[in-house]
């Protein structure tokens, strides 16, 4: 089973940018669909973006045009570039993996492995 570790979170001002990384070990990430999820205090976890094994991509409406998901198979890492950040983007961000995932659904039950999360805080 693949192990996932997120990094790249931090404190950023509104309008700023961060790049989150989801690094994998124990398996080849190219064989997995990767989803990014987030959970803000007092709110339910929500799907943000997904990249399939065929590199099809999906974005939640509220992040379209601001976030970009990509994968670097040589580094066994998936990235989430977050631009024009807003206070409402503040949350713990998690990546998750589904072996052989050819779709871009963000149904959390399709994902087998989860990382520990990284905190993103957007505040002035």
Tab-separated table of N, CA and C in Angstrom:
chain	number	residue	atom	x	y	z
A	1	UNK	N	0.845	-1.187	0.000
A	1	UNK	CA	0.000	0.000	0.000
A	1	UNK	C	0.885	1.243	0.000
A	2	UNK	N	0.454	2.232	-0.748
A	2	UNK	CA	1.258	3.444	-0.862
A	2	UNK	C	1.129	4.265	0.412
A	3	UNK	N	2.234	4.886	0.812
A	3	UNK	CA	2.225	5.832	1.931
A	3	UNK	C	2.373	7.241	1.367
A	4	UNK	N	1.597	8.165	1.926
A	4	UNK	CA	1.562	9.532	1.418
A	4	UNK	C	1.970	10.518	2.501
A	5	UNK	N	2.753	11.504	2.118
A	5	UNK	CA	3.155	12.558	3.044
A	5	UNK	C	2.944	13.904	2.359
A	6	UNK	N	2.111	14.757	2.977
A	6	UNK	CA	1.892	16.102	2.458
A	6	UNK	C	2.895	17.071	3.070
A	7	UNK	N	3.203	18.103	2.314
A	7	UNK	CA	4.042	19.186	2.819
A	7	UNK	C	3.729	20.447	2.033
A	8	UNK	N	4.262	21.551	2.512
A	8	UNK	CA	4.105	22.810	1.789
A	8	UNK	C	3.083	23.768	2.363
A	9	UNK	N	2.388	23.335	3.397
A	9	UNK	CA	1.426	24.235	4.018
A	9	UNK	C	2.125	25.348	4.786
A	10	UNK	N	1.321	26.304	5.240
A	10	UNK	CA	1.873	27.407	6.013
A	10	UNK	C	0.910	28.551	6.115
A	11	UNK	N	1.424	29.673	6.578
A	11	UNK	CA	0.640	30.896	6.715
A	11	UNK	C	0.945	31.809	5.537
A	12	UNK	N	-0.102	32.284	4.886
A	12	UNK	CA	0.073	33.151	3.727
A	12	UNK	C	-0.992	34.238	3.772
A	13	UNK	N	-0.663	35.385	3.231
A	13	UNK	CA	-1.630	36.480	3.178
A	13	UNK	C	-2.632	36.264	2.057
A	14	UNK	N	-3.813	36.830	2.178
A	14	UNK	CA	-4.780	36.747	1.067
A	14	UNK	C	-4.160	37.233	-0.235
A	15	UNK	N	-4.435	36.490	-1.299
A	15	UNK	CA	-3.848	36.801	-2.592
A	15	UNK	C	-2.536	36.100	-2.850
A	16	UNK	N	-1.985	35.477	-1.822
A	16	UNK	CA	-0.711	34.796	-1.963
A	16	UNK	C	-0.845	33.401	-2.550
A	17	UNK	N	0.288	32.708	-2.608
A	17	UNK	CA	0.338	31.384	-3.219
A	17	UNK	C	1.074	30.399	-2.321
A	18	UNK	N	0.710	29.154	-2.453
A	18	UNK	CA	1.420	28.047	-1.827
A	18	UNK	C	1.394	26.872	-2.789
A	19	UNK	N	2.393	26.023	-2.690
A	19	UNK	CA	2.384	24.777	-3.445
A	19	UNK	C	2.468	23.615	-2.475
A	20	UNK	N	1.430	22.825	-2.461
A	20	UNK	CA	1.409	21.624	-1.628
A	20	UNK	C	1.986	20.449	-2.404
A	21	UNK	N	2.694	19.594	-1.688
A	21	UNK	CA	3.251	18.382	-2.276
A	21	UNK	C	2.669	17.158	-1.588
A	22	UNK	N	2.459	16.135	-2.362
A	22	UNK	CA	2.008	14.840	-1.845
A	22	UNK	C	3.026	13.814	-2.353
A	23	UNK	N	3.944	13.441	-1.484
A	23	UNK	CA	5.016	12.521	-1.850
A	23	UNK	C	4.640	11.105	-1.457
A	24	UNK	N	4.921	10.182	-2.356
A	24	UNK	CA	4.543	8.792	-2.134
A	24	UNK	C	5.762	7.914	-1.918
A	25	UNK	N	5.568	6.876	-1.127
A	25	UNK	CA	6.578	5.842	-0.959
A	25	UNK	C	5.867	4.495	-0.905
A	26	UNK	N	6.609	3.466	-1.257
A	26	UNK	CA	6.049	2.125	-1.199
A	26	UNK	C	5.362	1.675	-2.469
A	27	UNK	N	5.155	2.600	-3.392
A	27	UNK	CA	4.512	2.255	-4.650
A	27	UNK	C	4.691	3.397	-5.627
A	28	UNK	N	4.389	3.130	-6.889
A	28	UNK	CA	4.541	4.132	-7.940
A	28	UNK	C	3.269	4.951	-8.049
A	29	UNK	N	3.419	6.256	-7.829
A	29	UNK	CA	2.255	7.130	-7.790
A	29	UNK	C	1.547	7.239	-9.127
A	30	UNK	N	2.250	6.969	-10.201
A	30	UNK	CA	1.639	7.048	-11.533
A	30	UNK	C	0.486	6.063	-11.682
A	31	UNK	N	0.446	5.042	-10.859
A	31	UNK	CA	-0.605	4.031	-10.926
A	31	UNK	C	-1.839	4.395	-10.118
A	32	UNK	N	-1.834	5.603	-9.538
A	32	UNK	CA	-2.905	6.012	-8.634
A	32	UNK	C	-3.572	7.295	-9.103
A	33	UNK	N	-4.879	7.357	-8.892
A	33	UNK	CA	-5.543	8.652	-8.909
A	33	UNK	C	-5.268	9.306	-7.564
A	34	UNK	N	-5.037	10.599	-7.591
A	34	UNK	CA	-4.758	11.351	-6.367
A	34	UNK	C	-5.798	12.442	-6.201
A	35	UNK	N	-6.373	12.476	-5.028
A	35	UNK	CA	-7.321	13.527	-4.691
A	35	UNK	C	-6.773	14.412	-3.595
A	36	UNK	N	-7.093	15.680	-3.681
A	36	UNK	CA	-6.786	16.610	-2.599
A	36	UNK	C	-8.109	16.972	-1.911
A	37	UNK	N	-8.112	16.889	-0.602
A	37	UNK	CA	-9.268	17.219	0.214
A	37	UNK	C	-8.850	18.261	1.250
A	38	UNK	N	-9.823	18.915	1.829
A	38	UNK	CA	-9.520	19.851	2.909
A	38	UNK	C	-10.632	19.823	3.939
A	39	UNK	N	-10.262	20.157	5.160
A	39	UNK	CA	-11.233	20.221	6.233
A	39	UNK	C	-10.917	21.419	7.112
A	40	UNK	N	-11.870	22.334	7.167
A	40	UNK	CA	-11.749	23.512	8.010
A	40	UNK	C	-12.382	23.212	9.370
A	41	UNK	N	-11.974	23.935	10.420
A	41	UNK	CA	-12.543	23.707	11.748
A	41	UNK	C	-14.063	23.813	11.743
A	42	UNK	N	-14.711	22.821	12.293
A	42	UNK	CA	-16.165	22.832	12.386
A	42	UNK	C	-16.898	22.521	11.103
A	43	UNK	N	-16.153	22.186	10.061
A	43	UNK	CA	-16.787	21.888	8.770
A	43	UNK	C	-16.458	20.469	8.336
A	44	UNK	N	-17.257	19.969	7.405
A	44	UNK	CA	-17.012	18.636	6.873
A	44	UNK	C	-15.849	18.678	5.879
A	45	UNK	N	-15.218	17.538	5.730
A	45	UNK	CA	-14.172	17.405	4.723
A	45	UNK	C	-14.788	17.573	3.332
A	46	UNK	N	-14.078	18.256	2.458
A	46	UNK	CA	-14.563	18.448	1.094
A	46	UNK	C	-13.450	18.183	0.093
A	47	UNK	N	-13.856	17.668	-1.050
A	47	UNK	CA	-12.903	17.431	-2.122
A	47	UNK	C	-12.567	18.723	-2.839
A	48	UNK	N	-11.305	18.867	-3.193
A	48	UNK	CA	-10.825	20.093	-3.830
A	48	UNK	C	-10.434	19.846	-5.284
A	49	UNK	N	-9.656	18.807	-5.498
A	49	UNK	CA	-9.155	18.544	-6.842
A	49	UNK	C	-8.737	17.092	-6.938
A	50	UNK	N	-8.714	16.592	-8.178
A	50	UNK	CA	-8.338	15.205	-8.401
A	50	UNK	C	-7.623	15.078	-9.739
A	51	UNK	N	-6.653	14.173	-9.801
A	51	UNK	CA	-5.988	13.846	-11.055
A	51	UNK	C	-6.027	12.334	-11.214
A	52	UNK	N	-6.497	11.878	-12.370
A	52	UNK	CA	-6.643	10.445	-12.596
A	52	UNK	C	-5.331	9.852	-13.105
A	53	UNK	N	-5.324	8.548	-13.265
A	53	UNK	CA	-4.126	7.890	-13.796
A	53	UNK	C	-3.876	8.298	-15.241
A	54	UNK	N	-4.920	8.809	-15.909
A	54	UNK	CA	-4.771	9.287	-17.288
A	54	UNK	C	-4.514	10.790	-17.330
A	55	UNK	N	-4.285	11.374	-16.140
A	55	UNK	CA	-4.015	12.816	-16.012
A	55	UNK	C	-5.228	13.685	-16.346
A	56	UNK	N	-6.416	13.103	-16.303
A	56	UNK	CA	-7.617	13.943	-16.333
A	56	UNK	C	-7.734	14.642	-14.990
A	57	UNK	N	-8.215	15.887	-15.019
A	57	UNK	CA	-8.215	16.695	-13.805
A	57	UNK	C	-9.609	17.232	-13.519
A	58	UNK	N	-9.868	17.398	-12.258
A	58	UNK	CA	-11.138	17.953	-11.803
A	58	UNK	C	-10.860	18.944	-10.682
A	59	UNK	N	-11.637	20.029	-10.688
A	59	UNK	CA	-11.511	21.037	-9.640
A	59	UNK	C	-12.885	21.386	-9.089
A	60	UNK	N	-12.924	21.577	-7.796
A	60	UNK	CA	-14.126	22.123	-7.169
A	60	UNK	C	-14.358	23.527	-7.724
A	61	UNK	N	-15.613	23.904	-7.902
A	61	UNK	CA	-15.926	25.195	-8.538
A	61	UNK	C	-15.217	26.372	-7.868
A	62	UNK	N	-15.151	26.352	-6.553
A	62	UNK	CA	-14.612	27.505	-5.840
A	62	UNK	C	-13.107	27.671	-6.007
A	63	UNK	N	-12.422	26.667	-6.554
A	63	UNK	CA	-10.970	26.786	-6.744
A	63	UNK	C	-10.576	26.807	-8.217
A	64	UNK	N	-11.541	26.637	-9.103
A	64	UNK	CA	-11.241	26.670	-10.539
A	64	UNK	C	-10.600	27.993	-10.918
A	65	UNK	N	-9.528	27.908	-11.712
A	65	UNK	CA	-8.827	29.110	-12.135
A	65	UNK	C	-7.804	29.601	-11.127
A	66	UNK	N	-7.811	29.027	-9.930
A	66	UNK	CA	-6.847	29.435	-8.900
A	66	UNK	C	-5.898	28.296	-8.529
A	67	UNK	N	-6.388	27.072	-8.509
A	67	UNK	CA	-5.582	25.915	-8.124
A	67	UNK	C	-5.232	25.092	-9.358
A	68	UNK	N	-4.055	24.487	-9.328
A	68	UNK	CA	-3.608	23.622	-10.411
A	68	UNK	C	-3.032	22.349	-9.817
A	69	UNK	N	-3.569	21.209	-10.246
A	69	UNK	CA	-3.050	19.919	-9.797
A	69	UNK	C	-2.143	19.354	-10.891
A	70	UNK	N	-1.039	18.739	-10.478
A	70	UNK	CA	-0.113	18.157	-11.442
A	70	UNK	C	0.631	17.017	-10.768
A	71	UNK	N	1.258	16.195	-11.592
A	71	UNK	CA	2.046	15.111	-11.039
A	71	UNK	C	3.413	15.084	-11.700
A	72	UNK	N	4.422	14.689	-10.926
A	72	UNK	CA	5.782	14.491	-11.425
A	72	UNK	C	6.133	13.040	-11.115
A	73	UNK	N	5.997	12.202	-12.118
A	73	UNK	CA	6.205	10.773	-11.877
A	73	UNK	C	7.652	10.459	-11.506
A	74	UNK	N	8.575	11.236	-12.024
A	74	UNK	CA	9.986	11.001	-11.711
A	74	UNK	C	10.258	11.222	-10.225
A	75	UNK	N	9.513	12.142	-9.626
A	75	UNK	CA	9.680	12.431	-8.202
A	75	UNK	C	8.630	11.717	-7.355
A	76	UNK	N	7.750	10.962	-8.013
A	76	UNK	CA	6.704	10.236	-7.296
A	76	UNK	C	5.890	11.173	-6.401
A	77	UNK	N	5.550	12.321	-6.964
A	77	UNK	CA	4.906	13.390	-6.195
A	77	UNK	C	3.786	14.027	-7.009
A	78	UNK	N	2.711	14.364	-6.324
A	78	UNK	CA	1.635	15.159	-6.910
A	78	UNK	C	1.616	16.509	-6.204
A	79	UNK	N	1.373	17.547	-6.965
A	79	UNK	CA	1.384	18.909	-6.432
A	79	UNK	C	0.003	19.541	-6.531
A	80	UNK	N	-0.241	20.469	-5.645
A	80	UNK	CA	-1.407	21.347	-5.750
A	80	UNK	C	-0.902	22.775	-5.628
A	81	UNK	N	-0.820	23.453	-6.761
A	81	UNK	CA	-0.427	24.861	-6.775
A	81	UNK	C	-1.655	25.697	-6.456
A	82	UNK	N	-1.575	26.481	-5.412
A	82	UNK	CA	-2.710	27.284	-4.968
A	82	UNK	C	-2.364	28.757	-5.094
A	83	UNK	N	-3.070	29.449	-5.952
A	83	UNK	CA	-2.844	30.868	-6.201
A	83	UNK	C	-4.061	31.684	-5.762
A	84	UNK	N	-3.859	32.965	-5.627
A	84	UNK	CA	-4.942	33.885	-5.249
A	84	UNK	C	-5.708	33.349	-4.040
A	85	UNK	N	-4.979	32.956	-3.045
A	85	UNK	CA	-5.596	32.323	-1.880
A	85	UNK	C	-6.503	33.291	-1.131
A	86	UNK	N	-7.569	32.715	-0.584
A	86	UNK	CA	-8.573	33.472	0.152
A	86	UNK	C	-8.661	32.931	1.574
A	87	UNK	N	-9.140	33.734	2.504
A	87	UNK	CA	-9.292	33.229	3.882
A	87	UNK	C	-10.132	31.957	3.960
A	88	UNK	N	-11.108	31.836	3.081
A	88	UNK	CA	-11.954	30.640	3.098
A	88	UNK	C	-11.240	29.380	2.613
A	89	UNK	N	-10.022	29.517	2.115
A	89	UNK	CA	-9.206	28.346	1.753
A	89	UNK	C	-8.492	27.766	2.976
A	90	UNK	N	-8.582	28.442	4.096
A	90	UNK	CA	-7.929	27.969	5.309
A	90	UNK	C	-8.496	26.621	5.735
A	91	UNK	N	-7.616	25.649	5.896
A	91	UNK	CA	-8.038	24.285	6.247
A	91	UNK	C	-6.800	23.407	6.377
A	92	UNK	N	-7.019	22.210	6.883
A	92	UNK	CA	-6.006	21.161	6.767
A	92	UNK	C	-6.242	20.455	5.431
A	93	UNK	N	-5.196	20.355	4.652
A	93	UNK	CA	-5.287	19.749	3.331
A	93	UNK	C	-4.684	18.336	3.378
A	94	UNK	N	-5.415	17.410	2.793
A	94	UNK	CA	-5.008	16.019	2.747
A	94	UNK	C	-4.935	15.539	1.297
A	95	UNK	N	-3.976	14.666	1.001
A	95	UNK	CA	-4.015	13.971	-0.271
A	95	UNK	C	-4.381	12.513	-0.011
A	96	UNK	N	-4.974	11.906	-1.026
A	96	UNK	CA	-5.440	10.529	-0.917
A	96	UNK	C	-5.239	9.839	-2.256
A	97	UNK	N	-5.075	8.514	-2.211
A	97	UNK	CA	-4.739	7.760	-3.410
A	97	UNK	C	-5.692	6.595	-3.630
A	98	UNK	N	-6.022	6.380	-4.907
A	98	UNK	CA	-6.802	5.220	-5.312
A	98	UNK	C	-6.026	4.484	-6.396
A	99	UNK	N	-5.699	3.216	-6.144
A	99	UNK	CA	-4.959	2.425	-7.111
A	99	UNK	C	-5.774	2.229	-8.384
A	100	UNK	N	-5.174	2.596	-9.508
A	100	UNK	CA	-5.831	2.404	-10.791
A	100	UNK	C	-6.990	3.321	-11.069
A	101	UNK	N	-7.094	4.399	-10.296
A	101	UNK	CA	-8.247	5.282	-10.433
A	101	UNK	C	-8.276	6.001	-11.770
A	102	UNK	N	-9.216	5.674	-12.642
A	102	UNK	CA	-9.279	6.295	-13.966
A	102	UNK	C	-10.245	7.467	-14.004
A	103	UNK	N	-11.028	7.641	-12.957
A	103	UNK	CA	-11.973	8.753	-12.916
A	103	UNK	C	-11.454	9.888	-12.052
A	104	UNK	N	-12.265	10.955	-11.996
A	104	UNK	CA	-11.875	12.124	-11.208
A	104	UNK	C	-12.893	12.454	-10.127
A	105	UNK	N	-13.692	11.463	-9.757
A	105	UNK	CA	-14.647	11.676	-8.677
A	105	UNK	C	-13.926	11.937	-7.371
A	106	UNK	N	-14.478	12.828	-6.568
A	106	UNK	CA	-13.905	13.123	-5.258
A	106	UNK	C	-14.733	12.480	-4.135
A	107	UNK	N	-15.382	11.381	-4.470
A	107	UNK	CA	-16.003	10.574	-3.417
A	107	UNK	C	-14.897	10.016	-2.521
A	108	UNK	N	-14.829	10.422	-1.265
A	108	UNK	CA	-13.697	10.005	-0.424
A	108	UNK	C	-13.603	8.490	-0.236
A	109	UNK	N	-14.711	7.773	-0.405
A	109	UNK	CA	-14.693	6.332	-0.162
A	109	UNK	C	-13.949	5.560	-1.238
A	110	UNK	N	-13.625	6.197	-2.353
A	110	UNK	CA	-12.874	5.490	-3.397
A	110	UNK	C	-11.380	5.470	-3.122
A	111	UNK	N	-10.942	6.278	-2.156
A	111	UNK	CA	-9.506	6.424	-1.911
A	111	UNK	C	-9.072	5.509	-0.768
A	112	UNK	N	-7.986	4.773	-1.008
A	112	UNK	CA	-7.546	3.748	-0.070
A	112	UNK	C	-6.517	4.255	0.938
A	113	UNK	N	-5.714	5.207	0.515
A	113	UNK	CA	-4.613	5.663	1.356
A	113	UNK	C	-4.703	7.172	1.524
A	114	UNK	N	-4.411	7.624	2.727
A	114	UNK	CA	-4.494	9.051	3.048
A	114	UNK	C	-3.208	9.510	3.729
A	115	UNK	N	-2.854	10.749	3.477
A	115	UNK	CA	-1.755	11.361	4.195
A	115	UNK	C	-2.216	11.931	5.523
A	116	UNK	N	-1.279	12.526	6.250
A	116	UNK	CA	-1.574	13.028	7.591
A	116	UNK	C	-2.088	14.465	7.591
A	117	UNK	N	-1.949	15.140	6.472
A	117	UNK	CA	-2.468	16.497	6.343
A	117	UNK	C	-1.420	17.566	6.566
A	118	UNK	N	-1.660	18.722	5.960
A	118	UNK	CA	-0.806	19.879	6.150
A	118	UNK	C	-1.702	21.111	6.297
A	119	UNK	N	-1.371	21.961	7.249
A	119	UNK	CA	-2.220	23.119	7.561
A	119	UNK	C	-1.943	24.260	6.605
A	120	UNK	N	-3.002	24.825	6.054
A	120	UNK	CA	-2.925	26.040	5.246
A	120	UNK	C	-3.758	27.107	5.935
A	121	UNK	N	-3.131	28.227	6.233
A	121	UNK	CA	-3.822	29.342	6.875
A	121	UNK	C	-3.648	30.577	6.020
A	122	UNK	N	-4.762	31.162	5.605
A	122	UNK	CA	-4.746	32.377	4.791
A	122	UNK	C	-5.299	33.504	5.645
A	123	UNK	N	-4.423	34.403	6.010
A	123	UNK	CA	-4.814	35.472	6.924
A	123	UNK	C	-3.858	36.642	6.796
A	124	UNK	N	-4.388	37.841	7.010
A	124	UNK	CA	-3.540	39.027	7.018
A	124	UNK	C	-3.105	39.354	8.440
